[in-house]
Amino acid sequence: MSAHNVVFGFGAHSGVEDIPDLLRMAQQADQDGLDIFTLSDHPYIGRGLDAYAALGFVLGRTQHIAGFANVTNLPTRPAPMLARMVTSLSALSGGRIVLGMGAGGLWDRIADMGVPRLAPGAAVDAFEEAIVLVKLLSGGGPPVTYQGRHYQVNQIEPAPVAAPPVWTGSVGPKSLAATGRVADGWIPGHAADWLSERYRASRPVIDEAAAAVGRDPSEIRTIFNFPGRVTDQPLAATRDRDGRWLGGSVAQWVEELTEAVLEHRASGFTLFSPGHGAPDLTLLARWAREIVPAVREAIAKE
């Protein structure tokens, strides 16, 4: 989508009361040339929009930008139906969908929805099976029979639409290894960036698992959820005492993100506000109109 296939996006509002802001922000980002917008998926929160209903609505009101749930609450969305949902959204939007996948985090609330609780290891097994099954039920071909531990389907016709890219929010080693085996991208948890210990310890697990099954690890993206503010003047320090990015001037952002791509294998950035919420329209405009074009230009020269 972008120079060197680097993806630039933003995290959007996802509450019922935020619908006007969500649409304004997505349409502004679409016009400004951003690649993707993301919504959280917490179906047990009554004031929150259903992520996939919101994605479909926004994709229908935009032309170029793609959307994804960051990340899908898999236990509440059975894999065969998830496959139908994302391939339908892909067909309706001209391929503007990414499937974000998570094994399930807030299990007390998930169980409150009537979903059987899974132990952590079983949840990761179900997560890997689900990614495999979504891909099997996409792209046409003969009917699919799949007999996994957690998912079983019998003679189900795949959608004629290709599976969207699958990006995971894996954290633990077992989940990271599953990402390496079957997924297309990884979003480090807790807004960890390329200089973090989390990234340095986790990415090799993905790469080793990918190589073990004959995949090229470089084909698995790392997309960073990335909070920060844009200042008019350069900051004396762009990171805090713990090494976390704070933001800075446009030039400081451009230098940081360009280095992340060229030196640390970053392949995507999703902007959030400094408080890890959705950026306001001013921050989003500066991101899309000043920072992103300059980073694209810088990496295209390499």
mmCIF file of C-alpha atoms in Angstrom:
data_model
loop_
_atom_site.group_PDB
_atom_site.id
_atom_site.type_symbol
_atom_site.label_atom_id
_atom_site.label_comp_id
_atom_site.label_asym_id
_atom_site.label_seq_id
_atom_site.Cartn_x
_atom_site.Cartn_y
_atom_site.Cartn_z
ATOM 1 C CA MET A 1 0.000 0.000 0.000
ATOM 2 C CA SER A 2 2.811 2.421 0.855
ATOM 3 C CA ALA A 3 6.474 2.889 0.012
ATOM 4 C CA HIS A 4 8.322 -0.301 1.002
ATOM 5 C CA ASN A 5 4.840 -1.642 1.885
ATOM 6 C CA VAL A 6 4.920 0.237 5.179
ATOM 7 C CA VAL A 7 1.412 0.801 6.548
ATOM 8 C CA PHE A 8 0.351 3.960 8.372
ATOM 9 C CA GLY A 9 -2.893 4.213 10.310
ATOM 10 C CA PHE A 10 -4.612 5.334 13.488
ATOM 11 C CA GLY A 11 -6.692 3.975 16.346
ATOM 12 C CA ALA A 12 -10.265 5.244 16.209
ATOM 13 C CA HIS A 13 -13.019 5.946 18.732
ATOM 14 C CA SER A 14 -15.293 2.939 19.284
ATOM 15 C CA GLY A 15 -18.099 4.054 21.627
ATOM 16 C CA VAL A 16 -21.712 4.635 20.699
ATOM 17 C CA GLU A 17 -21.310 8.285 21.685
ATOM 18 C CA ASP A 18 -18.260 8.562 19.403
ATOM 19 C CA ILE A 19 -19.996 7.702 16.119
ATOM 20 C CA PRO A 20 -19.779 11.240 14.633
ATOM 21 C CA ASP A 21 -16.079 11.494 15.559
ATOM 22 C CA LEU A 22 -15.377 8.008 14.231
ATOM 23 C CA LEU A 23 -16.835 8.837 10.841
ATOM 24 C CA ARG A 24 -15.176 12.270 10.630
ATOM 25 C CA MET A 25 -11.780 10.861 11.540
ATOM 26 C CA ALA A 26 -12.010 7.916 9.157
ATOM 27 C CA GLN A 27 -13.105 10.120 6.275
ATOM 28 C CA GLN A 28 -10.347 12.646 6.991
ATOM 29 C CA ALA A 29 -7.760 9.858 7.148
ATOM 30 C CA ASP A 30 -9.127 8.388 3.923
ATOM 31 C CA GLN A 31 -8.783 11.725 2.137
ATOM 32 C CA ASP A 32 -5.301 12.276 3.586
ATOM 33 C CA GLY A 33 -4.004 8.954 2.312
ATOM 34 C CA LEU A 34 -3.643 6.861 5.457
ATOM 35 C CA ASP A 35 -3.744 3.117 4.935
ATOM 36 C CA ILE A 36 -5.739 1.765 7.849
ATOM 37 C CA PHE A 37 -7.924 2.526 10.854
ATOM 38 C CA THR A 38 -8.392 0.259 13.853
ATOM 39 C CA LEU A 39 -11.151 -0.344 16.386
ATOM 40 C CA SER A 40 -11.048 -2.287 19.638
ATOM 41 C CA ASP A 41 -13.236 -5.370 20.081
ATOM 42 C CA HIS A 42 -14.693 -5.687 23.590
ATOM 43 C CA PRO A 43 -18.259 -6.996 23.063
ATOM 44 C CA TYR A 44 -18.967 -7.207 26.808
ATOM 45 C CA ILE A 45 -18.863 -3.373 27.084
ATOM 46 C CA GLY A 46 -22.375 -2.079 26.475
ATOM 47 C CA ARG A 47 -21.378 1.454 25.466
ATOM 48 C CA GLY A 48 -18.934 0.136 22.872
ATOM 49 C CA LEU A 49 -19.836 -0.362 19.246
ATOM 50 C CA ASP A 50 -19.645 -3.853 17.857
ATOM 51 C CA ALA A 51 -16.304 -3.759 16.084
ATOM 52 C CA TYR A 52 -17.374 -5.498 12.897
ATOM 53 C CA ALA A 53 -20.643 -3.611 12.520
ATOM 54 C CA ALA A 54 -18.630 -0.388 12.884
ATOM 55 C CA LEU A 55 -15.985 -1.550 10.419
ATOM 56 C CA GLY A 56 -18.622 -2.336 7.808
ATOM 57 C CA PHE A 57 -20.315 1.033 8.323
ATOM 58 C CA VAL A 58 -17.078 3.026 8.004
ATOM 59 C CA LEU A 59 -15.798 1.037 5.033
ATOM 60 C CA GLY A 60 -19.076 1.820 3.296
ATOM 61 C CA ARG A 61 -18.487 5.545 3.806
ATOM 62 C CA THR A 62 -14.838 5.616 2.672
ATOM 63 C CA GLN A 63 -13.014 4.754 -0.545
ATOM 64 C CA HIS A 64 -9.414 3.740 0.091
ATOM 65 C CA ILE A 65 -8.631 3.171 3.751
ATOM 66 C CA ALA A 66 -8.706 -0.354 5.191
ATOM 67 C CA GLY A 67 -9.999 -1.347 8.613
ATOM 68 C CA PHE A 68 -9.387 -3.942 11.247
ATOM 69 C CA ALA A 69 -10.295 -4.922 14.797
ATOM 70 C CA ASN A 70 -7.233 -4.386 16.987
ATOM 71 C CA VAL A 71 -7.637 -7.248 17.873
ATOM 72 C CA THR A 72 -10.637 -9.538 17.323
ATOM 73 C CA ASN A 73 -11.980 -11.092 20.513
ATOM 74 C CA LEU A 74 -11.845 -14.609 19.096
ATOM 75 C CA PRO A 75 -13.602 -16.529 21.894
ATOM 76 C CA THR A 76 -16.794 -14.551 21.260
ATOM 77 C CA ARG A 77 -16.554 -14.922 17.454
ATOM 78 C CA PRO A 78 -16.398 -18.581 16.299
ATOM 79 C CA ALA A 79 -13.865 -19.061 13.517
ATOM 80 C CA PRO A 80 -16.209 -20.354 10.767
ATOM 81 C CA MET A 81 -18.487 -17.341 11.187
ATOM 82 C CA LEU A 82 -15.500 -15.024 11.491
ATOM 83 C CA ALA A 83 -14.304 -16.354 8.132
ATOM 84 C CA ARG A 84 -17.675 -15.545 6.564
ATOM 85 C CA MET A 85 -17.685 -12.081 8.112
ATOM 86 C CA VAL A 86 -14.213 -10.993 7.004
ATOM 87 C CA THR A 87 -14.486 -12.427 3.488
ATOM 88 C CA SER A 88 -17.851 -10.684 3.100
ATOM 89 C CA LEU A 89 -16.357 -7.388 4.268
ATOM 90 C CA SER A 90 -13.461 -7.907 1.870
ATOM 91 C CA ALA A 91 -15.820 -8.522 -1.048
ATOM 92 C CA LEU A 92 -17.988 -5.519 -0.176
ATOM 93 C CA SER A 93 -15.050 -3.134 0.326
ATOM 94 C CA GLY A 94 -12.747 -4.223 -2.473
ATOM 95 C CA GLY A 95 -10.273 -5.939 -0.153
ATOM 96 C CA ARG A 96 -10.020 -3.176 2.470
ATOM 97 C CA ILE A 97 -9.944 -5.412 5.538
ATOM 98 C CA VAL A 98 -7.300 -6.912 7.801
ATOM 99 C CA LEU A 99 -8.131 -9.638 10.309
ATOM 100 C CA GLY A 100 -6.687 -8.791 13.711
ATOM 101 C CA MET A 101 -6.628 -11.854 15.961
ATOM 102 C CA GLY A 102 -6.284 -12.366 19.704
ATOM 103 C CA ALA A 103 -6.605 -15.487 21.828
ATOM 104 C CA GLY A 104 -8.707 -13.661 24.419
ATOM 105 C CA GLY A 105 -7.447 -11.611 27.319
ATOM 106 C CA LEU A 106 -10.165 -10.593 29.796
ATOM 107 C CA TRP A 107 -11.493 -14.078 30.408
ATOM 108 C CA ASP A 108 -13.682 -13.119 33.364
ATOM 109 C CA ARG A 109 -15.661 -10.772 31.104
ATOM 110 C CA ILE A 110 -15.554 -13.178 28.167
ATOM 111 C CA ALA A 111 -17.017 -15.904 30.390
ATOM 112 C CA ASP A 112 -19.699 -13.435 31.492
ATOM 113 C CA MET A 113 -20.883 -13.483 27.864
ATOM 114 C CA GLY A 114 -21.678 -17.201 28.214
ATOM 115 C CA VAL A 115 -18.514 -18.348 26.457
ATOM 116 C CA PRO A 116 -16.842 -21.461 27.938
ATOM 117 C CA ARG A 117 -13.622 -20.507 29.689
ATOM 118 C CA LEU A 118 -10.420 -21.896 28.207
ATOM 119 C CA ALA A 119 -7.126 -22.386 30.002
ATOM 120 C CA PRO A 120 -4.334 -20.229 28.544
ATOM 121 C CA GLY A 121 -2.727 -23.065 26.584
ATOM 122 C CA ALA A 122 -6.059 -24.207 25.153
ATOM 123 C CA ALA A 123 -6.958 -20.623 24.205
ATOM 124 C CA VAL A 124 -3.761 -20.365 22.152
ATOM 125 C CA ASP A 125 -4.451 -23.725 20.504
ATOM 126 C CA ALA A 126 -7.918 -22.460 19.533
ATOM 127 C CA PHE A 127 -6.370 -19.219 18.271
ATOM 128 C CA GLU A 128 -3.997 -21.074 15.935
ATOM 129 C CA GLU A 129 -6.743 -23.407 14.715
ATOM 130 C CA ALA A 130 -8.969 -20.414 14.010
ATOM 131 C CA ILE A 131 -6.376 -18.700 11.822
ATOM 132 C CA VAL A 132 -5.863 -21.921 9.855
ATOM 133 C CA LEU A 133 -9.604 -22.422 9.455
ATOM 134 C CA VAL A 134 -10.298 -18.841 8.336
ATOM 135 C CA LYS A 135 -7.711 -19.273 5.595
ATOM 136 C CA LEU A 136 -9.129 -22.662 4.578
ATOM 137 C CA LEU A 137 -12.611 -21.143 4.297
ATOM 138 C CA SER A 138 -11.371 -18.405 1.968
ATOM 139 C CA GLY A 139 -10.148 -18.299 -1.606
ATOM 140 C CA GLY A 140 -12.474 -20.826 -3.197
ATOM 141 C CA GLY A 141 -11.785 -24.477 -3.865
ATOM 142 C CA PRO A 142 -13.524 -27.684 -2.809
ATOM 143 C CA PRO A 143 -15.593 -28.013 0.362
ATOM 144 C CA VAL A 144 -13.564 -28.012 3.565
ATOM 145 C CA THR A 145 -13.629 -30.634 6.276
ATOM 146 C CA TYR A 146 -11.541 -29.722 9.301
ATOM 147 C CA GLN A 147 -11.318 -31.703 12.506
ATOM 148 C CA GLY A 148 -9.391 -29.749 15.113
ATOM 149 C CA ARG A 149 -9.506 -29.918 18.873
ATOM 150 C CA HIS A 150 -11.565 -26.730 19.130
ATOM 151 C CA TYR A 151 -13.123 -26.326 15.683
ATOM 152 C CA GLN A 152 -14.769 -28.886 13.450
ATOM 153 C CA VAL A 153 -16.466 -28.220 10.127
ATOM 154 C CA ASN A 154 -17.785 -30.739 7.630
ATOM 155 C CA GLN A 155 -17.957 -30.121 3.880
ATOM 156 C CA ILE A 156 -18.257 -26.336 4.141
ATOM 157 C CA GLU A 157 -17.823 -24.427 0.888
ATOM 158 C CA PRO A 158 -15.122 -21.751 1.110
ATOM 159 C CA ALA A 159 -15.887 -18.176 0.136
ATOM 160 C CA PRO A 160 -14.539 -17.317 -3.328
ATOM 161 C CA VAL A 161 -12.798 -14.305 -1.762
ATOM 162 C CA ALA A 162 -9.163 -14.460 -0.655
ATOM 163 C CA ALA A 163 -8.464 -14.438 3.066
ATOM 164 C CA PRO A 164 -7.424 -11.025 4.376
ATOM 165 C CA PRO A 165 -4.005 -10.616 5.992
ATOM 166 C CA VAL A 166 -4.015 -11.858 9.588
ATOM 167 C CA TRP A 167 -2.227 -9.730 12.213
ATOM 168 C CA THR A 168 -2.074 -10.993 15.778
ATOM 169 C CA GLY A 169 -1.720 -9.418 19.177
ATOM 170 C CA SER A 170 0.364 -12.326 20.518
ATOM 171 C CA VAL A 171 2.196 -11.845 23.819
ATOM 172 C CA GLY A 172 3.279 -15.188 25.323
ATOM 173 C CA PRO A 173 5.824 -17.534 23.730
ATOM 174 C CA LYS A 174 3.273 -20.127 22.631
ATOM 175 C CA SER A 175 1.098 -17.514 20.977
ATOM 176 C CA LEU A 176 4.138 -15.852 19.372
ATOM 177 C CA ALA A 177 5.175 -19.203 17.904
ATOM 178 C CA ALA A 178 1.674 -19.662 16.487
ATOM 179 C CA THR A 179 1.997 -16.250 14.844
ATOM 180 C CA GLY A 180 5.215 -17.386 13.219
ATOM 181 C CA ARG A 181 3.599 -20.539 11.882
ATOM 182 C CA VAL A 182 0.305 -19.250 10.513
ATOM 183 C CA ALA A 183 -0.134 -15.435 10.679
ATOM 184 C CA ASP A 184 0.940 -12.565 8.427
ATOM 185 C CA GLY A 185 1.723 -9.862 10.965
ATOM 186 C CA TRP A 186 2.272 -9.145 14.643
ATOM 187 C CA ILE A 187 1.281 -6.189 16.841
ATOM 188 C CA PRO A 188 3.456 -6.053 19.977
ATOM 189 C CA GLY A 189 1.400 -5.679 23.143
ATOM 190 C CA HIS A 190 1.370 -2.776 25.584
ATOM 191 C CA ALA A 191 2.408 -0.286 22.876
ATOM 192 C CA ALA A 192 5.920 -1.737 22.929
ATOM 193 C CA ASP A 193 8.122 -0.363 20.162
ATOM 194 C CA TRP A 194 11.240 -1.537 18.329
ATOM 195 C CA LEU A 195 13.606 -0.398 21.108
ATOM 196 C CA SER A 196 11.710 -2.257 23.831
ATOM 197 C CA GLU A 197 12.779 -5.418 25.588
ATOM 198 C CA ARG A 198 9.391 -6.913 24.702
ATOM 199 C CA TYR A 199 10.131 -6.565 20.989
ATOM 200 C CA ARG A 200 13.725 -7.806 21.279
ATOM 201 C CA ALA A 201 12.648 -10.892 23.240
ATOM 202 C CA SER A 202 9.484 -11.675 21.291
ATOM 203 C CA ARG A 203 10.288 -11.184 17.625
ATOM 204 C CA PRO A 204 12.943 -13.975 17.554
ATOM 205 C CA VAL A 205 10.296 -16.439 18.801
ATOM 206 C CA ILE A 206 8.132 -15.568 15.789
ATOM 207 C CA ASP A 207 11.052 -15.808 13.393
ATOM 208 C CA GLU A 208 12.243 -19.175 14.693
ATOM 209 C CA ALA A 209 8.758 -20.672 14.517
ATOM 210 C CA ALA A 210 8.284 -19.360 10.980
ATOM 211 C CA ALA A 211 11.593 -20.779 9.801
ATOM 212 C CA ALA A 212 10.821 -24.146 11.411
ATOM 213 C CA VAL A 213 7.812 -24.606 9.107
ATOM 214 C CA GLY A 214 9.573 -23.304 6.004
ATOM 215 C CA ARG A 215 8.259 -19.741 6.055
ATOM 216 C CA ASP A 216 10.339 -16.644 5.394
ATOM 217 C CA PRO A 217 10.264 -14.694 8.690
ATOM 218 C CA SER A 218 10.658 -11.399 6.844
ATOM 219 C CA GLU A 219 7.212 -11.888 5.309
ATOM 220 C CA ILE A 220 5.592 -11.512 8.749
ATOM 221 C CA ARG A 221 5.032 -7.815 9.399
ATOM 222 C CA THR A 222 5.541 -6.028 12.702
ATOM 223 C CA ILE A 223 2.957 -3.262 13.098
ATOM 224 C CA PHE A 224 3.406 -1.016 16.113
ATOM 225 C CA ASN A 225 0.625 0.618 18.103
ATOM 226 C CA PHE A 226 2.351 3.917 18.655
ATOM 227 C CA PRO A 227 1.222 6.750 20.981
ATOM 228 C CA GLY A 228 2.775 10.192 20.948
ATOM 229 C CA ARG A 229 2.239 13.913 20.483
ATOM 230 C CA VAL A 230 3.457 16.258 17.766
ATOM 231 C CA THR A 231 5.133 19.438 19.015
ATOM 232 C CA ASP A 232 5.929 22.655 17.171
ATOM 233 C CA GLN A 233 9.463 22.722 18.569
ATOM 234 C CA PRO A 234 11.900 19.815 18.981
ATOM 235 C CA LEU A 235 11.879 18.134 22.381
ATOM 236 C CA ALA A 236 15.099 17.776 24.354
ATOM 237 C CA ALA A 237 14.120 14.137 25.041
ATOM 238 C CA THR A 238 11.739 12.178 22.826
ATOM 239 C CA ARG A 239 11.634 9.181 25.205
ATOM 240 C CA ASP A 240 10.930 8.929 28.911
ATOM 241 C CA ARG A 241 13.173 7.385 31.562
ATOM 242 C CA ASP A 242 11.829 3.920 30.712
ATOM 243 C CA GLY A 243 12.655 4.407 27.051
ATOM 244 C CA ARG A 244 9.073 4.832 25.844
ATOM 245 C CA TRP A 245 8.421 7.222 22.971
ATOM 246 C CA LEU A 246 6.802 10.526 23.950
ATOM 247 C CA GLY A 247 6.701 12.313 20.597
ATOM 248 C CA GLY A 248 8.403 15.398 19.314
ATOM 249 C CA SER A 249 8.582 17.715 16.343
ATOM 250 C CA VAL A 250 7.734 16.554 12.845
ATOM 251 C CA ALA A 251 11.448 16.178 12.062
ATOM 252 C CA GLN A 252 11.975 14.072 15.191
ATOM 253 C CA TRP A 253 9.060 11.816 14.278
ATOM 254 C CA VAL A 254 10.347 11.395 10.737
ATOM 255 C CA GLU A 255 13.837 10.502 11.929
ATOM 256 C CA GLU A 256 12.497 8.012 14.479
ATOM 257 C CA LEU A 257 10.078 6.218 12.147
ATOM 258 C CA THR A 258 12.480 6.118 9.226
ATOM 259 C CA GLU A 259 15.104 4.490 11.438
ATOM 260 C CA ALA A 260 12.484 2.048 12.731
ATOM 261 C CA VAL A 261 11.778 0.893 9.173
ATOM 262 C CA LEU A 262 15.327 0.815 7.866
ATOM 263 C CA GLU A 263 17.129 -0.468 10.964
ATOM 264 C CA HIS A 264 14.543 -2.361 12.999
ATOM 265 C CA ARG A 265 12.221 -4.044 10.452
ATOM 266 C CA ALA A 266 9.122 -1.992 11.308
ATOM 267 C CA SER A 267 6.460 -2.416 8.653
ATOM 268 C CA GLY A 268 3.567 -0.444 10.068
ATOM 269 C CA PHE A 269 2.525 2.201 12.595
ATOM 270 C CA THR A 270 -0.875 2.802 14.169
ATOM 271 C CA LEU A 271 -1.075 6.194 15.868
ATOM 272 C CA PHE A 272 -2.815 6.655 19.193
ATOM 273 C CA SER A 273 -2.955 9.725 21.410
ATOM 274 C CA PRO A 274 -0.420 10.070 24.246
ATOM 275 C CA GLY A 275 -3.060 8.609 26.559
ATOM 276 C CA HIS A 276 -3.408 5.545 24.301
ATOM 277 C CA GLY A 277 -6.845 6.638 23.111
ATOM 278 C CA ALA A 278 -7.905 7.873 19.705
ATOM 279 C CA PRO A 279 -6.050 10.944 18.422
ATOM 280 C CA ASP A 280 -8.023 14.136 17.997
ATOM 281 C CA LEU A 281 -8.553 15.581 14.540
ATOM 282 C CA THR A 282 -5.615 17.981 14.863
ATOM 283 C CA LEU A 283 -3.131 15.268 15.848
ATOM 284 C CA LEU A 284 -4.487 12.972 13.153
ATOM 285 C CA ALA A 285 -4.122 15.690 10.492
ATOM 286 C CA ARG A 286 -0.506 16.417 11.453
ATOM 287 C CA TRP A 287 0.269 12.696 11.418
ATOM 288 C CA ALA A 288 -1.297 12.151 8.011
ATOM 289 C CA ARG A 289 -0.261 15.376 6.248
ATOM 290 C CA GLU A 290 3.161 16.172 7.705
ATOM 291 C CA ILE A 291 4.768 13.065 9.198
ATOM 292 C CA VAL A 292 3.581 10.171 7.056
ATOM 293 C CA PRO A 293 4.432 11.698 3.641
ATOM 294 C CA ALA A 294 7.905 12.646 4.869
ATOM 295 C CA VAL A 295 8.563 9.132 6.190
ATOM 296 C CA ARG A 296 7.318 7.586 2.969
ATOM 297 C CA GLU A 297 9.621 9.829 0.988
ATOM 298 C CA ALA A 298 12.611 9.048 3.209
ATOM 299 C CA ILE A 299 12.208 5.269 3.040
ATOM 300 C CA ALA A 300 11.491 5.336 -0.690
ATOM 301 C CA LYS A 301 14.958 6.792 -1.266
ATOM 302 C CA GLU A 302 16.622 3.756 0.310
#
